[in-house]
Amino acid sequence: MTDVLVVGAGPTGLVLACDLARRGVAVRIVDRSPAPPRTSRAKGPNPRSLEILDDLGVADEVLAAGAAPLPMLKYRDRLPVAEADPWADSAATSEAHYDRGWLIAQWRLEGILRDRLAAHGVHVELGREVVGLAENTGGQHVDVTFAEGRTERVRYVVGCDGAHSSVRKLLGIGFDGTTDEDQVMVCGDVDLAEAALDRTRWHQWFDVDGAVMLCPIPGTRTGWWFQAGPERDGRGQPLAPTADGFRRLLARHTALSGEDLTRAELLSTYRVNVRMADRFRAGRVFLAGDAAHVHAIAGGLGMNTGIQDAFNLGWKLGLVLAGHADAALLDSYEEERLPVAARTLDLTSERLRATLEAIRRPGGGLDAAITSDTTGLGVGYRWSTLAAPRTDTPRTDDGGPEPEDGSPHPEDGSPHPGDRAPDAPCTDAATGARTRLHRVLAGPGTTVLGFGPGSAAVLREVATAYGEAGVRTCRVYAAHEDRAEAEPGAVVDDTGHAAAAYGTGTSGETGAGTVVVVRPDHHVGGYAPADDADAVREFLRRLHGTGASASRPEGTPTDRSPDRSADGSPGMVDAVR
């Protein structure tokens, strides 16, 4: 039986399928389109998504196929009036290897992900449309009916099939929100005559009566992303996009002639939709990406939020299906991602307002939409039931204990449980080769980091109890520590950046040391002093059960009805009856 059926082969569905496939999950992915779409659409991954793509092993290929984001050249009345580079002051840091997003056509990104998925032996099944879902009364599987009349049985379904999601509609899940009919943009992929425009700039013409934006598509010689305010009829209603209409818009707002536009395809009309599903789960069916939430494009968070949905859900499905975690772990997907989606709707709406205000003035442009919030690096889950309170009780400067809420030392800036785990430069303890902590965390497993000599015993216990459940251990040595007996995979924090990032102290000479549990999606799960093995065991039990002493097959009933969601709302059985 198929473990997981992913419906929709855009970036969200492909990232999820890649993550599941590398975990050994029997995953299939279907898409109603008869062929992979050849559209540029989203302009590329943000820094957090690049970290995820790095974990999946495709970041280098994405970087090679794309280009760094470009400075923005702004015009008024056909004349250049200002230039802005929102990334001019950005630089990689010890805690974040990727300091900016990356420009790449969506079709190219999808192709890279399809190739990675194929390397795992999984291929997108094109031309397959889901028209029916029925969960059995025992809650052990879902019967999926396709348009050709065939019904297939799977354990879980994830709808990654876009804003018009068939999966969401079949579940009867509401998609409340608003559509702003006044905020309309026409889009397409175009070719311009060679040398018509400088391809080292993102050109933006904002006039009182309209706008045109042209950004070069990496990997092409003459291809551009075209976005513009639409032409309108005598009643002020927007006209459908056409190649000739694009030529007229080009001639009206820029110094180019309409003839400079030699090709226009994949034309579409974009309206600002701000909507979110009532819930992201119904029994054994989940929603991710645009199927669960849509919002303004300001800040470029649409595709990126979907990629991050997938990365949150994949490891949880993998652990449950492998029998290493109770099915209740899946409840944390909606618990964590729904608030993030709600915040994203608010953030992008606010960034859209800021952008519309900026472009009213000569020199304003799309740089107004870009803030540190749009990098994705600050997204975390401090409210999650998986975020264990810190028990390592860091001290304040006056020697007193920290507040009892488990928050980290405010001066050291270390992450709260639930936050993204910082990166840090280090060296391999065995070879001396340079590496990064995110490379250590890469792959499908939970990682337990040990700082200080006292952590060795806890790491050995974790390896024995949870090694077969995919939990890895990594001793992080300070530069001065003796590492002659270092275990394979240990690293040396030779610059002190790792200890600083995680707030564990720099020497490890005094005290027991610190243990940090990092989830498979690179979020901090919990901190504990190395002499508090019980706290480490308790957090690992939340994810992996009781370890080697008790493995549980997938499908073990939880303490709630199998056709109810975590909050007691109707599950998928009730939704589709």
XYZ file of C-alpha atoms in Angstrom, residues 201-523:
323
model
C 18.902 45.253 -13.272
C 15.270 44.622 -12.306
C 13.514 47.467 -14.134
C 10.427 49.044 -12.561
C 8.357 51.796 -14.156
C 5.786 53.257 -11.777
C 3.634 56.024 -13.220
C 0.475 57.679 -11.981
C -1.585 55.787 -14.555
C 0.055 52.360 -14.392
C 3.204 50.300 -14.025
C 5.464 47.841 -15.829
C 8.093 45.611 -14.182
C 10.668 43.561 -16.070
C 13.104 41.186 -14.381
C 15.511 39.015 -16.414
C 14.912 35.271 -16.117
C 18.211 33.558 -15.210
C 19.457 30.945 -17.635
C 17.918 32.681 -20.645
C 19.452 35.140 -23.080
C 16.342 37.209 -23.799
C 13.701 36.000 -21.343
C 12.058 38.325 -18.811
C 9.375 38.176 -16.143
C 6.739 40.727 -17.152
C 4.346 42.218 -14.608
C 2.150 45.261 -15.177
C -0.999 47.043 -14.255
C -3.654 45.852 -16.745
C -5.186 47.717 -19.628
C -8.781 48.692 -18.856
C -11.909 49.110 -20.903
C -14.161 52.174 -21.075
C -15.852 51.179 -17.799
C -12.526 50.825 -16.014
C -12.641 47.030 -15.963
C -9.320 45.198 -16.435
C -8.776 43.581 -19.811
C -7.432 40.055 -20.195
C -3.700 39.934 -20.934
C -2.575 39.532 -24.552
C 0.750 39.825 -26.335
C -0.438 42.968 -28.116
C -1.648 44.390 -24.821
C 1.794 43.805 -23.335
C 3.347 45.643 -26.268
C 1.026 48.611 -25.731
C 1.861 48.711 -22.021
C 5.566 48.555 -22.822
C 5.307 51.461 -25.264
C 3.153 53.520 -22.891
C 5.363 53.335 -19.811
C 8.918 52.658 -21.028
C 11.309 54.047 -23.586
C 11.064 50.772 -25.516
C 8.820 50.227 -28.490
C 6.177 47.541 -28.640
C 8.206 45.765 -31.310
C 10.968 45.164 -28.768
C 8.717 42.512 -27.200
C 9.135 39.515 -29.506
C 7.282 36.819 -27.560
C 4.739 36.671 -24.759
C 3.365 33.455 -23.261
C 2.004 31.961 -20.067
C -0.142 35.050 -19.672
C -2.261 35.356 -16.548
C -4.173 37.827 -14.423
C -3.294 38.039 -10.736
C -5.729 39.329 -8.122
C -4.803 39.802 -4.498
C -6.372 36.924 -2.566
C -5.935 36.690 1.186
C -7.412 33.386 2.327
C -6.640 30.550 4.708
C -8.144 27.125 5.245
C -10.180 26.581 8.411
C -7.879 23.711 9.291
C -4.875 22.003 7.734
C -5.863 18.448 8.592
C -8.909 16.223 8.369
C -8.135 12.723 9.630
C -5.506 11.218 7.346
C -5.567 14.071 4.850
C -3.437 17.217 5.130
C -3.226 20.518 3.239
C 0.006 22.356 2.443
C 1.100 25.364 0.418
C -1.454 27.358 -1.546
C -4.059 24.682 -0.873
C -3.953 25.844 2.758
C -3.220 29.579 2.423
C -2.865 32.301 -0.201
C -1.836 35.910 0.279
C -0.399 38.977 -1.401
C 2.756 38.369 -3.403
C 4.618 41.218 -1.681
C 7.739 39.781 -0.081
C 7.714 36.628 -2.233
C 6.472 34.297 0.502
C 3.956 32.176 -1.402
C 6.116 29.342 -2.707
C 8.458 29.692 0.254
C 5.762 29.219 2.873
C 4.617 26.085 1.021
C 8.156 24.665 0.939
C 8.397 25.215 4.673
C 4.986 23.555 5.232
C 6.330 20.508 3.436
C 9.528 20.404 5.477
C 7.532 20.574 8.698
C 5.177 17.761 7.722
C 7.609 15.376 6.007
C 9.640 14.302 9.032
C 6.536 13.826 11.147
C 4.918 11.525 8.601
C 8.226 9.712 8.232
C 8.590 9.011 11.949
C 4.985 7.852 12.327
C 5.104 5.586 9.293
C 8.395 4.052 10.453
C 6.821 3.247 13.813
C 9.248 5.534 15.649
C 6.559 7.965 16.846
C 2.925 7.872 17.857
C 0.401 9.130 15.309
C -0.391 12.001 17.693
C 2.839 13.652 16.482
C 0.956 14.563 13.302
C -1.307 16.876 15.302
C 1.643 19.242 15.678
C 1.652 20.037 11.937
C -1.468 22.187 12.113
C -0.539 23.417 15.580
C 2.726 24.822 14.229
C 1.992 25.812 10.646
C -1.475 27.368 10.905
C -0.256 30.260 13.109
C 2.687 30.767 10.738
C 0.286 30.980 7.795
C -1.922 33.466 9.648
C 1.116 35.618 10.404
C 2.223 35.388 6.763
C -1.163 36.675 5.588
C -0.799 39.675 7.888
C 2.831 40.280 6.962
C 2.308 40.171 3.202
C -0.772 42.394 3.395
C 1.231 44.932 5.384
C 4.144 44.730 2.909
C 1.703 45.251 0.033
C 0.353 48.387 1.694
C 3.906 49.646 2.199
C 4.771 48.983 -1.443
C 1.652 50.696 -2.798
C 2.473 53.704 -0.644
C 6.100 53.732 -1.818
C 5.349 53.638 -5.534
C 3.171 56.730 -5.305
C 6.400 58.697 -4.970
C 9.075 58.879 -7.695
C 11.848 56.444 -6.748
C 9.613 54.050 -4.844
C 9.651 50.391 -5.850
C 9.399 46.763 -4.879
C 12.259 47.064 -2.418
C 9.640 48.346 0.032
C 8.304 44.775 0.269
C 11.605 43.311 1.468
C 12.370 43.137 5.187
C 14.157 40.733 7.503
C 10.772 39.059 8.072
C 10.660 37.947 4.429
C 13.851 35.854 4.730
C 11.974 33.118 6.615
C 14.881 32.770 9.042
C 12.890 34.115 11.964
C 10.015 31.630 11.723
C 9.754 29.405 14.763
C 7.308 27.457 16.914
C 7.784 28.626 20.487
C 4.120 27.877 21.247
C 4.365 24.263 20.090
C 3.835 21.326 22.399
C 7.089 20.011 20.880
C 9.048 22.973 22.265
C 10.322 21.675 25.590
C 11.132 24.350 28.215
C 14.837 24.865 28.798
C 16.177 23.124 31.869
C 19.786 24.250 31.575
C 18.957 27.377 33.698
C 21.412 29.863 32.255
C 22.423 32.570 34.701
C 21.867 36.293 34.566
C 24.776 38.686 34.825
C 24.124 39.185 38.555
C 24.302 35.446 39.194
C 20.574 34.947 39.620
C 18.592 32.307 37.719
C 16.749 33.041 34.530
C 12.926 33.348 34.568
C 11.082 30.090 35.077
C 9.463 30.237 31.631
C 12.510 28.500 30.210
C 13.557 31.425 28.045
C 17.209 31.610 27.112
C 19.664 34.134 28.457
C 18.444 37.383 26.883
C 21.950 38.775 26.482
C 23.434 35.774 24.691
C 20.773 35.746 21.979
C 20.550 31.966 21.945
C 17.391 30.461 20.440
C 14.269 29.486 22.326
C 13.004 25.936 21.957
C 10.964 26.021 18.752
C 13.235 28.524 17.009
C 15.306 27.767 13.937
C 18.592 26.127 14.911
C 21.503 28.446 14.055
C 24.269 27.443 11.695
C 27.927 27.787 12.739
C 31.310 27.169 11.099
C 33.295 24.271 12.555
C 35.732 21.543 11.568
C 35.406 17.777 11.404
C 37.090 16.405 14.514
C 38.594 13.467 12.626
C 39.787 15.091 9.416
C 40.059 18.783 10.224
C 38.000 19.606 7.116
C 35.941 22.781 7.266
C 32.213 22.258 7.576
C 29.101 23.901 8.986
C 26.754 22.811 11.723
C 23.839 22.713 9.256
C 25.785 20.110 7.286
C 25.905 18.039 10.460
C 22.144 18.486 10.906
C 21.397 17.659 7.259
C 19.437 14.530 6.502
C 16.277 12.966 7.824
C 17.218 12.447 11.479
C 16.902 14.208 14.808
C 20.307 15.396 16.042
C 21.453 15.635 19.650
C 24.345 18.058 20.104
C 26.592 17.739 23.149
C 28.596 20.726 24.403
C 31.154 20.161 27.158
C 32.890 16.999 28.410
C 29.970 16.053 30.625
C 27.703 15.524 27.616
C 29.528 12.378 26.466
C 27.581 10.000 28.697
C 24.194 11.344 27.590
C 25.199 11.114 23.930
C 26.207 7.471 24.394
C 22.882 6.690 26.058
C 20.941 8.424 23.272
C 22.876 6.544 20.573
C 22.106 3.226 22.235
C 18.420 3.910 22.855
C 17.507 5.851 19.716
C 20.156 5.192 17.088
C 17.936 2.749 15.230
C 15.137 5.360 15.240
C 17.253 7.772 13.216
C 18.552 9.906 16.088
C 22.132 11.056 15.591
C 24.531 12.367 18.195
C 27.257 14.935 17.682
C 29.814 16.014 20.250
C 30.757 19.672 19.734
C 34.282 20.154 21.089
C 35.675 23.510 22.161
C 38.972 24.392 20.466
C 41.073 23.609 23.536
C 39.452 20.257 24.402
C 41.235 16.965 23.952
C 39.475 15.128 21.135
C 41.754 12.128 20.756
C 38.828 9.810 21.505
C 36.277 11.709 19.420
C 33.439 9.642 18.001
C 32.802 9.702 14.236
C 30.805 12.767 13.270
C 32.118 14.948 16.092
C 33.036 18.535 15.251
C 35.323 21.188 16.690
C 33.912 24.622 17.428
C 37.288 26.175 16.663
C 35.949 29.731 16.341
C 33.502 29.547 19.255
C 30.573 30.448 17.015
C 28.545 27.326 17.799
C 28.737 27.803 21.574
C 27.864 31.479 21.166
C 24.932 30.745 18.852
C 23.433 28.154 21.178
C 24.263 30.003 24.399
C 26.085 27.047 25.924
C 29.218 28.821 27.124
C 32.579 28.752 25.410
C 34.882 26.461 27.344
C 33.017 23.488 28.744
C 35.646 23.370 31.514
C 33.164 23.808 34.359
C 29.758 22.320 34.944
C 28.212 19.367 33.245
C 27.917 20.871 29.797
C 24.762 21.253 27.708
C 22.749 19.006 25.437
C 20.655 20.506 22.631
C 18.084 18.424 20.751
C 17.518 19.609 17.165
C 14.504 18.391 15.241
C 14.827 16.998 11.695
C 13.543 20.319 10.293
C 16.395 22.222 11.993
C 14.346 23.700 14.826
